[in-house]
Tab-separated table of C-alpha atoms and ligand atoms in Angstrom:
chain	number	residue	atom	x	y	z
A	1421	MET	CA	10.774	6.747	27.474
A	1422	ILE	CA	8.600	4.840	25.036
A	1423	SER	CA	5.522	6.819	23.993
A	1424	GLN	CA	2.012	5.428	24.186
A	1425	VAL	CA	1.745	5.526	20.380
A	1426	LEU	CA	4.838	3.339	20.031
A	1427	ARG	CA	3.780	1.064	22.868
A	1428	ASP	CA	0.423	0.508	21.141
A	1429	ALA	CA	2.142	-0.311	17.854
A	1430	ARG	CA	4.487	-2.760	19.551
A	1431	ARG	CA	1.653	-4.506	21.323
A	1432	TYR	CA	-0.403	-4.652	18.147
A	1433	GLU	CA	2.359	-6.062	15.952
A	1434	GLU	CA	3.280	-8.713	18.480
A	1435	THR	CA	-0.245	-10.102	18.563
A	1436	SER	CA	-1.116	-9.789	14.915
A	1437	GLU	CA	2.159	-11.290	13.671
A	1438	LYS	CA	0.944	-14.556	15.191
A	1439	MET	CA	-1.985	-14.618	12.769
A	1440	ILE	CA	0.394	-15.035	9.820
A	1441	ALA	CA	1.722	-18.542	9.176
A	1442	LYS	CA	5.361	-18.841	8.101
A	1443	GLU	CA	4.302	-20.370	4.791
A	1444	GLU	CA	2.194	-17.298	4.032
A	1445	ARG	CA	5.334	-15.161	3.883
A	1446	PRO	CA	8.361	-15.080	1.627
A	1447	ALA	CA	10.970	-17.518	2.950
A	1448	PHE	CA	14.138	-15.426	2.682
A	1449	HIS	CA	12.914	-11.977	1.692
A	1450	LEU	CA	11.974	-9.666	4.541
A	1451	SER	CA	8.252	-8.866	4.627
A	1452	ALA	CA	6.168	-6.570	6.852
A	1453	ARG	CA	5.843	-8.024	10.330
A	1454	THR	CA	2.180	-7.169	10.000
A	1455	GLY	CA	0.306	-4.612	7.888
A	1456	TRP	CA	2.091	-2.443	5.366
A	1457	MET	CA	5.797	-2.067	4.481
A	1458	ASN	CA	7.490	0.264	2.033
A	1459	ASP	CA	11.046	1.618	1.771
A	1460	PRO	CA	14.045	0.063	3.490
A	1461	ASN	CA	15.289	2.463	6.177
A	1462	GLY	CA	18.329	2.592	8.413
A	1463	PHE	CA	19.938	-0.397	6.717
A	1464	SER	CA	23.054	-0.852	8.846
A	1465	TYR	CA	25.477	-3.203	10.546
A	1466	TYR	CA	25.279	-2.490	14.246
A	1467	ASP	CA	26.485	-4.386	17.283
A	1468	GLY	CA	27.405	-7.491	15.274
A	1469	LYS	CA	24.157	-7.765	13.315
A	1470	TYR	CA	22.507	-6.388	10.204
A	1471	HIS	CA	19.618	-4.094	11.037
A	1472	MET	CA	16.831	-3.277	8.662
A	1473	PHE	CA	14.162	-0.742	9.510
A	1474	TYR	CA	11.320	-0.040	7.143
A	1475	GLN	CA	8.421	2.273	6.408
A	1476	TYR	CA	5.630	0.627	8.297
A	1477	HIS	CA	1.918	0.956	8.966
A	1478	PRO	CA	1.237	-1.939	11.299
A	1479	TYR	CA	-2.514	-1.456	11.567
A	1480	ASP	CA	-3.470	-1.955	7.947
A	1481	CYS	CA	-2.165	-3.471	4.707
A	1482	HIS	CA	-2.342	-0.023	3.117
A	1483	TRP	CA	-0.057	2.975	3.534
A	1484	GLY	CA	-0.902	5.093	6.592
A	1485	PRO	CA	0.831	7.084	9.361
A	1486	MET	CA	4.396	5.932	9.008
A	1487	HIS	CA	6.211	4.100	11.774
A	1488	TRP	CA	9.590	2.412	11.475
A	1489	GLY	CA	9.435	-1.380	11.612
A	1490	HIS	CA	12.597	-3.202	12.608
A	1491	ALA	CA	14.227	-6.559	11.869
A	1492	VAL	CA	17.667	-7.994	12.532
A	1493	SER	CA	19.743	-10.650	10.777
A	1494	SER	CA	23.155	-12.296	10.842
A	1495	ASP	CA	23.173	-13.278	7.165
A	1496	LEU	CA	20.752	-10.844	5.461
A	1497	LEU	CA	18.406	-13.753	4.675
A	1498	HIS	CA	17.044	-15.010	8.009
A	1499	TRP	CA	15.345	-12.042	9.668
A	1500	GLU	CA	14.120	-11.760	13.216
A	1501	TYR	CA	11.512	-9.132	13.956
A	1502	PHE	CA	12.341	-6.560	16.591
A	1503	PRO	CA	9.817	-4.159	18.133
A	1504	ALA	CA	8.881	-1.164	15.989
A	1505	ALA	CA	11.540	1.508	16.463
A	1506	LEU	CA	9.778	4.787	15.726
A	1507	ALA	CA	6.193	6.003	15.822
A	1508	PRO	CA	4.706	9.362	14.766
A	1509	ASP	CA	4.404	10.640	18.310
A	1510	GLU	CA	5.950	14.136	18.414
A	1511	VAL	CA	4.672	17.498	17.207
A	1512	TYR	CA	7.292	17.604	14.467
A	1513	ASP	CA	6.536	14.097	13.116
A	1514	LYS	CA	2.916	13.586	14.112
A	1515	ASP	CA	1.916	12.768	10.514
A	1516	GLY	CA	4.694	10.311	9.840
A	1517	CYS	CA	8.261	9.181	10.375
A	1518	PHE	CA	9.339	8.926	6.750
A	1519	SER	CA	12.416	7.269	5.303
A	1520	GLY	CA	15.933	7.701	6.625
A	1521	SER	CA	19.156	6.002	7.586
A	1522	ALA	CA	21.442	4.904	10.433
A	1523	VAL	CA	25.080	5.214	11.501
A	1524	THR	CA	27.020	4.228	14.607
A	1525	LEU	CA	28.244	6.985	16.937
A	1526	ASP	CA	31.677	6.922	18.574
A	1527	ASP	CA	30.123	6.096	21.935
A	1528	GLY	CA	28.591	2.937	20.470
A	1529	ARG	CA	25.015	4.168	20.213
A	1530	GLN	CA	23.119	4.061	16.962
A	1531	LEU	CA	21.963	7.289	15.355
A	1532	LEU	CA	18.855	7.292	13.170
A	1533	MET	CA	17.990	10.191	10.892
A	1534	TYR	CA	14.509	10.280	9.394
A	1535	THR	CA	12.042	12.696	7.858
A	1536	GLY	CA	9.436	14.108	10.226
A	1537	VAL	CA	6.187	15.036	8.517
A	1538	ILE	CA	3.450	17.432	9.617
A	1539	LYS	CA	0.438	18.349	7.571
A	1540	GLU	CA	-0.169	22.018	6.985
A	1541	HIS	CA	-3.729	23.029	6.129
A	1542	LYS	CA	-3.591	25.932	3.707
A	1543	LYS	CA	-6.235	28.674	3.546
A	1544	GLU	CA	-7.452	27.516	0.108
A	1545	GLY	CA	-8.299	24.168	1.662
A	1546	THR	CA	-5.294	22.249	0.335
A	1547	ILE	CA	-2.975	20.258	2.560
A	1548	CYS	CA	0.812	20.401	2.331
A	1549	GLU	CA	3.260	18.213	4.188
A	1550	ILE	CA	6.113	20.037	5.855
A	1551	GLN	CA	9.123	17.748	5.864
A	1552	THR	CA	12.102	18.138	8.185
A	1553	GLN	CA	15.033	15.937	9.165
A	1554	CYS	CA	15.003	14.511	12.682
A	1555	LEU	CA	17.216	12.291	14.828
A	1556	ALA	CA	16.762	9.438	17.276
A	1557	VAL	CA	19.481	7.700	19.278
A	1558	GLY	CA	19.309	4.160	20.562
A	1559	ASP	CA	20.816	0.843	21.504
A	1560	GLY	CA	19.548	-1.344	18.671
A	1561	ILE	CA	16.110	-1.832	20.243
A	1562	ASP	CA	14.832	1.379	21.799
A	1563	TYR	CA	15.402	4.813	20.303
A	1564	GLU	CA	14.923	8.198	21.873
A	1565	LYS	CA	14.136	11.162	19.684
A	1566	TYR	CA	16.572	14.051	19.977
A	1567	GLU	CA	15.341	16.970	22.076
A	1568	LYS	CA	16.518	19.495	19.475
A	1569	ASN	CA	14.547	17.980	16.580
A	1570	PRO	CA	14.196	18.863	13.804
A	1571	VAL	CA	17.884	19.264	12.972
A	1572	LEU	CA	17.267	20.357	9.388
A	1573	ASP	CA	14.274	22.369	8.252
A	1574	ALA	CA	13.247	25.227	5.920
A	1575	LYS	CA	15.744	27.583	7.631
A	1576	ASP	CA	18.638	25.446	6.439
A	1577	LEU	CA	17.555	25.411	2.814
A	1578	PRO	CA	18.790	27.812	0.166
A	1579	GLU	CA	16.318	29.886	-1.830
A	1580	GLY	CA	14.064	27.867	-4.119
A	1581	CYS	CA	14.373	24.531	-2.301
A	1582	SER	CA	11.003	23.142	-1.298
A	1583	GLN	CA	10.247	22.507	2.364
A	1584	TYR	CA	7.386	20.230	1.293
A	1585	ASP	CA	9.502	17.841	-0.734
A	1586	PHE	CA	12.547	17.495	1.465
A	1587	ARG	CA	12.990	13.916	2.570
A	1588	ASP	CA	14.831	10.623	2.943
A	1589	PRO	CA	18.223	11.523	4.471
A	1590	LYS	CA	20.962	8.970	3.847
A	1591	MET	CA	23.898	9.478	6.228
A	1592	TRP	CA	27.396	8.104	6.196
A	1593	ARG	CA	30.577	8.737	8.106
A	1594	LYS	CA	33.663	9.993	6.339
A	1595	GLU	CA	37.099	8.547	6.988
A	1596	ASP	CA	37.884	11.409	9.375
A	1597	GLY	CA	34.841	10.472	11.477
A	1598	THR	CA	32.681	13.431	10.455
A	1599	PHE	CA	29.210	12.948	9.008
A	1600	CYS	CA	27.525	13.618	5.677
A	1601	CYS	CA	24.032	13.100	4.396
A	1602	VAL	CA	22.201	13.406	1.105
A	1603	VAL	CA	18.515	14.358	1.043
A	1604	GLY	CA	15.952	14.339	-1.768
A	1605	ASN	CA	14.458	17.719	-2.616
A	1606	ARG	CA	12.392	19.564	-5.194
A	1607	PRO	CA	13.707	22.842	-6.609
A	1608	SER	CA	11.524	25.535	-8.150
A	1609	ASP	CA	11.531	23.870	-11.596
A	1610	GLY	CA	9.438	21.100	-10.033
A	1611	SER	CA	11.902	18.345	-10.863
A	1612	GLY	CA	14.243	16.616	-8.444
A	1613	GLN	CA	17.561	17.389	-6.873
A	1614	VAL	CA	19.765	15.945	-4.173
A	1615	LEU	CA	21.166	18.154	-1.423
A	1616	ILE	CA	24.265	17.339	0.578
A	1617	PHE	CA	24.814	18.330	4.228
A	1618	SER	CA	27.704	17.872	6.638
A	1619	SER	CA	28.063	17.546	10.396
A	1620	PRO	CA	31.010	17.272	12.777
A	1621	ASP	CA	29.102	15.100	15.281
A	1622	GLY	CA	25.888	13.828	13.665
A	1623	PHE	CA	23.751	16.311	15.612
A	1624	SER	CA	24.416	19.762	14.175
A	1625	TRP	CA	24.030	19.832	10.419
A	1626	LYS	CA	24.925	22.334	7.736
A	1627	PHE	CA	23.906	22.672	4.086
A	1628	GLU	CA	26.866	22.212	1.756
A	1629	ASN	CA	25.642	22.037	-1.812
A	1630	VAL	CA	23.154	20.906	-4.390
A	1631	LEU	CA	24.934	17.648	-5.170
A	1632	ILE	CA	23.026	17.153	-8.387
A	1633	ALA	CA	20.001	18.661	-10.110
A	1634	ASN	CA	17.672	16.596	-12.228
A	1635	ASN	CA	16.773	19.465	-14.579
A	1636	SER	CA	13.657	17.504	-15.520
A	1637	ARG	CA	15.608	14.702	-17.171
A	1638	PHE	CA	14.665	11.681	-15.072
A	1639	GLY	CA	11.108	12.069	-13.817
A	1640	LYS	CA	10.218	14.600	-11.157
A	1641	MET	CA	11.003	14.521	-7.441
A	1642	TRP	CA	13.914	12.218	-6.564
A	1643	GLU	CA	13.193	10.104	-3.508
A	1644	CYS	CA	15.508	8.043	-1.320
A	1645	PRO	CA	18.973	9.057	-2.542
A	1646	ASP	CA	22.041	7.052	-1.588
A	1647	PHE	CA	25.617	8.044	-2.328
A	1648	PHE	CA	28.798	5.981	-1.964
A	1649	GLU	CA	32.131	5.096	-3.452
A	1650	LEU	CA	32.391	1.887	-5.424
A	1651	ASP	CA	35.248	0.505	-7.480
A	1652	GLY	CA	36.885	3.907	-7.916
A	1653	LYS	CA	33.692	5.762	-8.868
A	1654	TRP	CA	31.027	7.581	-6.872
A	1655	VAL	CA	27.552	6.220	-7.276
A	1656	LEU	CA	24.335	8.105	-6.694
A	1657	LEU	CA	21.179	6.038	-6.433
A	1658	ALA	CA	17.821	7.773	-6.533
A	1659	SER	CA	14.208	6.855	-7.078
A	1660	PRO	CA	12.598	9.381	-9.413
A	1661	MET	CA	8.830	9.799	-9.372
A	1662	ASP	CA	6.719	10.251	-12.491
A	1663	MET	CA	9.186	9.143	-15.123
A	1664	LEU	CA	8.626	9.160	-18.852
A	1665	PRO	CA	9.982	6.124	-20.657
A	1666	VAL	CA	13.300	6.285	-22.500
A	1667	GLY	CA	13.802	3.405	-24.916
A	1668	PHE	CA	14.070	0.185	-22.949
A	1669	GLU	CA	16.194	1.859	-20.256
A	1670	TYR	CA	13.629	3.778	-18.204
A	1671	HIS	CA	9.961	3.020	-17.902
A	1672	ASN	CA	6.862	5.025	-16.990
A	1673	GLY	CA	6.081	5.829	-13.396
A	1674	ASN	CA	8.345	5.598	-10.383
A	1675	GLY	CA	11.739	4.270	-11.375
A	1676	SER	CA	15.186	3.554	-10.081
A	1677	LEU	CA	18.196	5.513	-11.252
A	1678	CYS	CA	21.941	5.001	-10.897
A	1679	LEU	CA	24.365	7.782	-11.773
A	1680	MET	CA	28.094	7.146	-11.775
A	1681	GLY	CA	30.765	9.796	-11.689
A	1682	THR	CA	33.339	11.556	-9.572
A	1683	PHE	CA	32.967	13.406	-6.290
A	1684	ASP	CA	35.027	16.307	-5.032
A	1685	GLU	CA	34.776	15.769	-1.280
A	1686	LYS	CA	36.088	19.244	-0.459
A	1687	GLU	CA	33.738	21.158	-2.743
A	1688	TYR	CA	30.843	18.709	-2.370
A	1689	THR	CA	30.389	18.520	-6.134
A	1690	PHE	CA	29.450	15.452	-8.115
A	1691	THR	CA	30.375	15.176	-11.780
A	1692	GLU	CA	28.091	12.778	-13.506
A	1693	GLU	CA	29.484	10.500	-16.208
A	1694	GLN	CA	26.927	7.804	-16.825
A	1695	ASP	CA	23.344	6.864	-16.038
A	1696	GLN	CA	21.357	3.658	-16.076
A	1697	ALA	CA	18.298	2.067	-14.514
A	1698	ILE	CA	18.949	-0.051	-11.439
A	1699	ASP	CA	16.292	-2.675	-12.081
A	1700	TYR	CA	14.603	-3.493	-15.393
A	1701	GLY	CA	11.656	-5.462	-14.036
A	1702	ILE	CA	8.419	-4.233	-12.526
A	1703	ASP	CA	8.876	-4.117	-8.769
A	1704	PHE	CA	11.889	-2.344	-7.370
A	1705	TYR	CA	12.090	1.035	-5.649
A	1706	ALA	CA	13.852	3.114	-3.016
A	1707	PRO	CA	16.965	0.956	-2.551
A	1708	GLN	CA	19.425	1.554	0.246
A	1709	THR	CA	22.972	0.229	0.606
A	1710	ILE	CA	25.439	-0.622	3.339
A	1711	GLN	CA	29.067	-1.522	3.493
A	1712	THR	CA	29.373	-4.953	5.136
A	1713	PRO	CA	32.181	-5.613	7.634
A	1714	ASP	CA	34.066	-7.509	4.909
A	1715	GLY	CA	33.864	-4.518	2.573
A	1716	ARG	CA	31.039	-5.445	0.226
A	1717	ARG	CA	28.527	-2.825	-0.901
A	1718	VAL	CA	25.136	-4.491	-0.507
A	1719	MET	CA	21.829	-3.037	-1.697
A	1720	ILE	CA	18.243	-3.881	-0.745
A	1721	GLY	CA	15.210	-2.273	-2.366
A	1722	TRP	CA	11.484	-2.266	-1.739
A	1723	MET	CA	10.262	-5.078	-4.000
A	1724	GLN	CA	7.191	-3.221	-5.104
A	1725	ASN	CA	5.949	-0.602	-7.523
A	1726	TRP	CA	3.778	2.215	-6.162
A	1727	ASP	CA	1.527	2.019	-9.217
A	1728	THR	CA	0.795	-1.680	-8.819
A	1729	CYS	CA	-0.056	-1.823	-5.112
A	1730	SER	CA	-3.554	-2.989	-6.016
A	1731	PHE	CA	-1.950	-6.318	-6.960
A	1732	ARG	CA	-2.070	-8.185	-3.648
A	1733	THR	CA	-3.472	-11.184	-1.878
A	1734	GLN	CA	-6.873	-10.735	-0.318
A	1735	ASN	CA	-6.494	-12.784	2.800
A	1736	ILE	CA	-2.971	-12.344	4.129
A	1737	SER	CA	-2.386	-9.541	6.602
A	1738	TRP	CA	1.016	-8.346	5.391
A	1739	PHE	CA	1.856	-6.253	2.351
A	1740	GLY	CA	5.315	-5.330	1.100
A	1741	GLN	CA	8.580	-7.207	0.751
A	1742	MET	CA	12.219	-6.281	0.400
A	1743	SER	CA	14.318	-7.472	-2.547
A	1744	LEU	CA	17.180	-9.877	-2.164
A	1745	PRO	CA	20.287	-8.236	-0.807
A	1746	ARG	CA	22.505	-7.654	-3.833
A	1747	GLU	CA	26.258	-7.185	-3.948
A	1748	LEU	CA	27.212	-4.243	-6.122
A	1749	SER	CA	30.207	-3.673	-8.329
A	1750	ILE	CA	31.104	-1.616	-11.378
A	1751	LYS	CA	32.342	-3.327	-14.508
A	1752	ASN	CA	32.824	-1.665	-17.882
A	1753	GLY	CA	31.064	1.433	-16.644
A	1754	ARG	CA	27.947	-0.458	-15.550
A	1755	LEU	CA	26.466	-1.261	-12.179
A	1756	TYR	CA	26.482	-5.020	-11.623
A	1757	GLN	CA	24.324	-6.767	-9.021
A	1758	THR	CA	24.631	-10.313	-7.783
A	1759	PRO	CA	22.631	-12.049	-5.064
A	1760	VAL	CA	24.431	-11.768	-1.763
A	1761	ARG	CA	26.817	-14.729	-1.509
A	1762	GLU	CA	25.172	-15.894	1.739
A	1763	LEU	CA	22.337	-17.174	-0.456
A	1764	GLU	CA	24.562	-20.065	-1.510
A	1765	GLN	CA	24.271	-21.451	2.026
A	1766	LEU	CA	20.552	-21.933	1.450
A	1767	ARG	CA	21.143	-24.139	-1.581
A	1768	CYS	CA	20.339	-27.831	-1.527
A	1769	ASN	CA	19.289	-30.605	-3.949
A	1770	GLN	CA	21.549	-29.673	-6.806
A	1771	VAL	CA	20.302	-30.796	-10.224
A	1772	ILE	CA	22.507	-30.364	-13.288
A	1773	TYR	CA	21.596	-30.719	-16.931
A	1774	GLN	CA	24.121	-30.272	-19.672
A	1775	ASP	CA	23.719	-29.981	-23.416
A	1776	VAL	CA	19.936	-30.055	-23.423
A	1777	SER	CA	18.367	-29.345	-26.802
A	1778	VAL	CA	15.252	-27.293	-26.255
A	1779	CYS	CA	12.974	-27.547	-29.259
A	1780	GLY	CA	9.285	-27.077	-28.599
A	1781	THR	CA	8.157	-27.226	-24.965
A	1782	ILE	CA	9.950	-29.480	-22.512
A	1783	SER	CA	10.111	-30.011	-18.790
A	1784	LEU	CA	12.957	-31.726	-16.983
A	1785	GLU	CA	12.887	-34.250	-14.174
A	1786	GLY	CA	13.716	-32.559	-10.848
A	1787	ILE	CA	13.244	-29.035	-12.163
A	1788	ARG	CA	10.361	-27.458	-10.308
A	1789	GLY	CA	9.726	-25.463	-7.165
A	1790	ARG	CA	8.914	-22.037	-5.808
A	1791	MET	CA	12.032	-21.499	-3.727
A	1792	VAL	CA	14.663	-21.965	-6.325
A	1793	ASP	CA	18.071	-20.749	-7.461
A	1794	MET	CA	18.503	-21.740	-11.106
A	1795	GLU	CA	21.172	-20.758	-13.592
A	1796	LEU	CA	20.638	-21.221	-17.318
A	1797	THR	CA	23.131	-20.702	-20.097
A	1798	ILE	CA	21.653	-20.717	-23.549
A	1799	SER	CA	23.127	-20.540	-27.028
A	1800	PRO	CA	22.134	-21.630	-30.533
A	1801	GLU	CA	22.500	-25.353	-31.255
A	1802	GLU	CA	25.777	-25.949	-33.044
A	1803	GLY	CA	25.524	-26.198	-36.775
A	1804	GLN	CA	21.940	-24.960	-36.778
A	1805	GLU	CA	20.332	-21.681	-37.634
A	1806	ILE	CA	19.885	-19.364	-34.688
A	1807	TYR	CA	16.655	-20.026	-32.733
A	1808	ARG	CA	13.824	-17.481	-32.913
A	1809	LYS	CA	12.718	-17.567	-29.309
A	1810	PHE	CA	13.567	-19.102	-25.970
A	1811	ALA	CA	11.265	-19.039	-22.947
A	1812	VAL	CA	11.275	-20.352	-19.428
A	1813	ARG	CA	8.010	-20.601	-17.566
A	1814	PHE	CA	7.718	-20.996	-13.842
A	1815	ALA	CA	5.180	-20.875	-10.998
A	1816	GLN	CA	3.266	-22.921	-13.511
A	1817	ASN	CA	0.301	-25.269	-13.461
A	1818	GLU	CA	-2.521	-25.884	-15.953
A	1819	GLN	CA	-3.924	-22.422	-15.334
A	1820	PHE	CA	-1.062	-20.146	-14.314
A	1821	GLN	CA	2.478	-19.265	-15.250
A	1822	THR	CA	4.994	-16.444	-15.251
A	1823	SER	CA	7.471	-16.368	-18.075
A	1824	LEU	CA	10.742	-14.985	-19.272
A	1825	SER	CA	11.138	-14.949	-23.000
A	1826	PHE	CA	14.088	-14.000	-25.124
A	1827	HIS	CA	14.205	-13.086	-28.787
A	1828	PRO	CA	17.785	-13.105	-30.046
A	1829	GLY	CA	16.684	-11.197	-33.183
A	1830	ASP	CA	16.182	-7.984	-31.221
A	1831	SER	CA	17.935	-9.004	-27.985
A	1832	ILE	CA	14.817	-8.352	-25.919
A	1833	LEU	CA	14.163	-10.217	-22.697
A	1834	LYS	CA	10.577	-9.994	-21.514
A	1835	ILE	CA	9.174	-10.795	-18.115
A	1836	ASP	CA	5.459	-11.530	-18.153
A	1837	ARG	CA	3.249	-12.199	-15.145
A	1838	LYS	CA	-0.022	-11.664	-16.972
A	1839	PHE	CA	-1.049	-15.258	-16.312
A	1840	SER	CA	0.222	-15.380	-12.735
A	1841	GLY	CA	-3.266	-15.119	-11.271
A	1842	SER	CA	-3.583	-11.321	-11.188
A	1843	ARG	CA	-7.083	-9.921	-11.539
A	1844	ARG	CA	-5.984	-6.292	-11.829
A	1845	ALA	CA	-5.581	-4.132	-14.970
A	1846	ILE	CA	-2.017	-3.103	-14.197
A	1847	ILE	CA	1.424	-3.519	-15.732
A	1848	HIS	CA	2.232	-7.223	-16.008
A	1849	GLN	CA	5.030	-7.241	-18.558
A	1850	ARG	CA	8.274	-5.477	-19.075
A	1851	ARG	CA	10.763	-5.701	-21.894
A	1852	SER	CA	14.427	-5.104	-21.462
A	1853	LEU	CA	17.251	-4.795	-23.963
A	1854	VAL	CA	19.977	-7.228	-22.909
A	1855	ARG	CA	23.475	-7.866	-24.174
A	1856	SER	CA	23.647	-11.049	-26.158
A	1857	GLU	CA	26.100	-12.097	-28.805
A	1858	ASP	CA	24.942	-14.683	-31.297
A	1859	GLY	CA	22.009	-15.780	-29.181
A	1860	LYS	CA	24.059	-16.483	-26.052
A	1861	LEU	CA	22.541	-15.500	-22.734
A	1862	LYS	CA	23.014	-16.319	-19.070
A	1863	LEU	CA	20.133	-16.097	-16.621
A	1864	ARG	CA	20.120	-16.707	-12.890
A	1865	ILE	CA	16.561	-16.931	-11.662
A	1866	ILE	CA	15.785	-16.694	-7.958
A	1867	LEU	CA	12.293	-17.624	-6.914
A	1868	ASP	CA	10.879	-17.110	-3.456
A	1869	ARG	CA	7.226	-17.780	-2.698
A	1870	PHE	CA	5.970	-14.407	-3.952
A	1871	SER	CA	8.680	-13.089	-6.224
A	1872	VAL	CA	11.125	-13.635	-9.029
A	1873	GLU	CA	14.468	-11.898	-9.498
A	1874	VAL	CA	16.380	-12.490	-12.712
A	1875	PHE	CA	20.089	-11.707	-12.870
A	1876	VAL	CA	21.131	-11.417	-16.509
A	1877	ASN	CA	24.706	-12.075	-17.701
A	1878	ASP	CA	26.238	-12.405	-14.230
A	1879	GLY	CA	24.431	-9.366	-12.855
A	1880	GLU	CA	24.748	-6.926	-15.729
A	1881	GLN	CA	21.002	-6.364	-15.473
A	1882	VAL	CA	18.301	-7.438	-13.038
A	1883	LEU	CA	14.561	-7.846	-13.551
A	1884	THR	CA	12.402	-8.102	-10.457
A	1885	ALA	CA	8.706	-8.864	-10.155
A	1886	ILE	CA	6.342	-10.006	-7.458
A	1887	ILE	CA	3.837	-12.758	-8.144
A	1888	TYR	CA	1.097	-14.117	-5.924
A	1889	THR	CA	0.423	-17.347	-7.772
A	1890	ASP	CA	-0.878	-20.199	-5.646
A	1891	GLN	CA	2.116	-22.067	-4.228
A	1892	ALA	CA	0.859	-25.344	-5.685
A	1893	ALA	CA	1.807	-23.970	-9.110
A	1894	ASP	CA	5.443	-25.024	-8.954
A	1895	GLY	CA	6.105	-26.248	-12.488
A	1896	ILE	CA	9.002	-25.046	-14.614
A	1897	SER	CA	9.210	-25.603	-18.367
A	1898	PHE	CA	11.300	-24.460	-21.286
A	1899	LEU	CA	10.418	-23.512	-24.809
A	1900	GLY	CA	12.520	-23.273	-27.922
A	1901	ASP	CA	11.238	-21.916	-31.213
A	1902	GLY	CA	14.076	-23.353	-33.256
A	1903	THR	CA	16.613	-25.305	-31.245
A	1904	VAL	CA	18.231	-23.832	-28.167
A	1905	HIS	CA	21.269	-25.392	-26.539
A	1906	MET	CA	20.909	-25.135	-22.761
A	1907	ASN	CA	23.022	-25.860	-19.694
A	1908	LEU	CA	21.297	-25.653	-16.356
A	1909	VAL	CA	22.104	-25.870	-12.649
A	1910	LYS	CA	19.254	-25.741	-10.210
A	1911	TYR	CA	19.067	-25.722	-6.416
A	1912	ASP	CA	16.186	-25.630	-3.998
A	1913	LEU	CA	16.548	-22.909	-1.403
A	1914	THR	CA	15.666	-23.751	2.183
A	1915	VAL	CA	15.728	-21.603	5.280
B	210	FRU	C1	9.319	6.496	-1.201
B	210	FRU	C2	8.628	7.390	-0.191
B	210	FRU	C3	9.656	8.279	0.484
B	210	FRU	C4	9.001	8.612	1.787
B	210	FRU	C5	8.275	7.329	2.102
B	210	FRU	C6	6.960	7.523	2.799
B	210	FRU	O1	8.683	5.301	-1.459
B	210	FRU	O2	7.624	8.142	-0.817
B	210	FRU	O3	10.025	9.408	-0.262
B	210	FRU	O4	9.937	8.920	2.782
B	210	FRU	O5	8.053	6.670	0.873
B	210	FRU	O6	6.443	6.327	3.253
């Protein structure tokens, strides 16, 4: 039975989606069907298609009572909207259906696990959110909430674990068919931790262990954990809130964290070996991964930063986009990300330039556009002193531009959207330390209408930022302070 609250949301989104022209949306990044979108949820492959659910407030372009939006795709790039899947319509989730995940049950139905939120009004006048884990079962379109919800609440938590910060379950099925999930939590020290639970059937759940404690190292509460095996290691992804910066690795505010290590599946213990940021740009949070049928680990994040949500268009009635789907791998102890290979099918109009000498500012015939896949390889000009600076500017016209600049002297790559048309006093730039020997660097730049994603050195690092520059600003130019030797391949991307 579909509740009235969900029926209203479905009716509303169907009508208001029609008010948004295709050109007012990203072309191949998933955006809110209408209203507000945050975290990816329930990213899964079900019944022959990729399913993406998302944190959703259909009625407004600002965060509000959370529903789950829903979209489906065959290639992770062309998305078809499905009716909203969940609405806050039960006593245990009346203040929101927060983030969660999806798996397929043996009987072919899809199981969703999400965080149910209810506000508790305390005597002193403060409000706390009680967070519990809940289930819904469905057929890929309609989902029925489980009659025994919530399946995990304060009773299941060991001493000291907060029932107010207990959210974002990510489930998976083990090889033996049983179920596991990791959930973000806050222990008594106020910083984050990730709890791990197990279940024989997906319905009755049991606490197993504190998989990892933050001990106040990386920010505070850890949101949206994900945990999976990749290239012989176990990888824990988390999105820490309230981070302090650490060198060029971690920046202030909400961040993205990847820990690599080993996992003892019997004892439910994770031994951490290495840490790094997931994305070094401005807008990336709360990623979730899936294993594709052909065995790839693919990650999609919310292409947004909580602290910069005031940066938006005034007249378009959607807010929030997902990042490109990115294939993950581990090389030399680092997490590598490359755009999902399906993107290559969107390429057309190849333009190649070889052995270009960039000295001063130049533009090149055929190199422009706002839906672009462009790969640049730069190095110092042979026989010349190493250049001082290289920059590429895009989404450019007389007034606006976004730029990437690289100084080989200190190996810093900077993304700068200060002149992209923003009228807000927010973060517009970010610097990242990249690996470059003798001024050599490889950049793959993917532009969609409202974003840029830069894959450095074949995916060793990624910098993501949204931009809302007028689409007419489609110029691309290059700058060399000194002489830069450049090879370039550029494609337009069409959907
Ligand atoms: C992360 C987050 C999650 C929560 C959801 C609420 O962006 O805060 O922890 O489930 O958003 O919309």
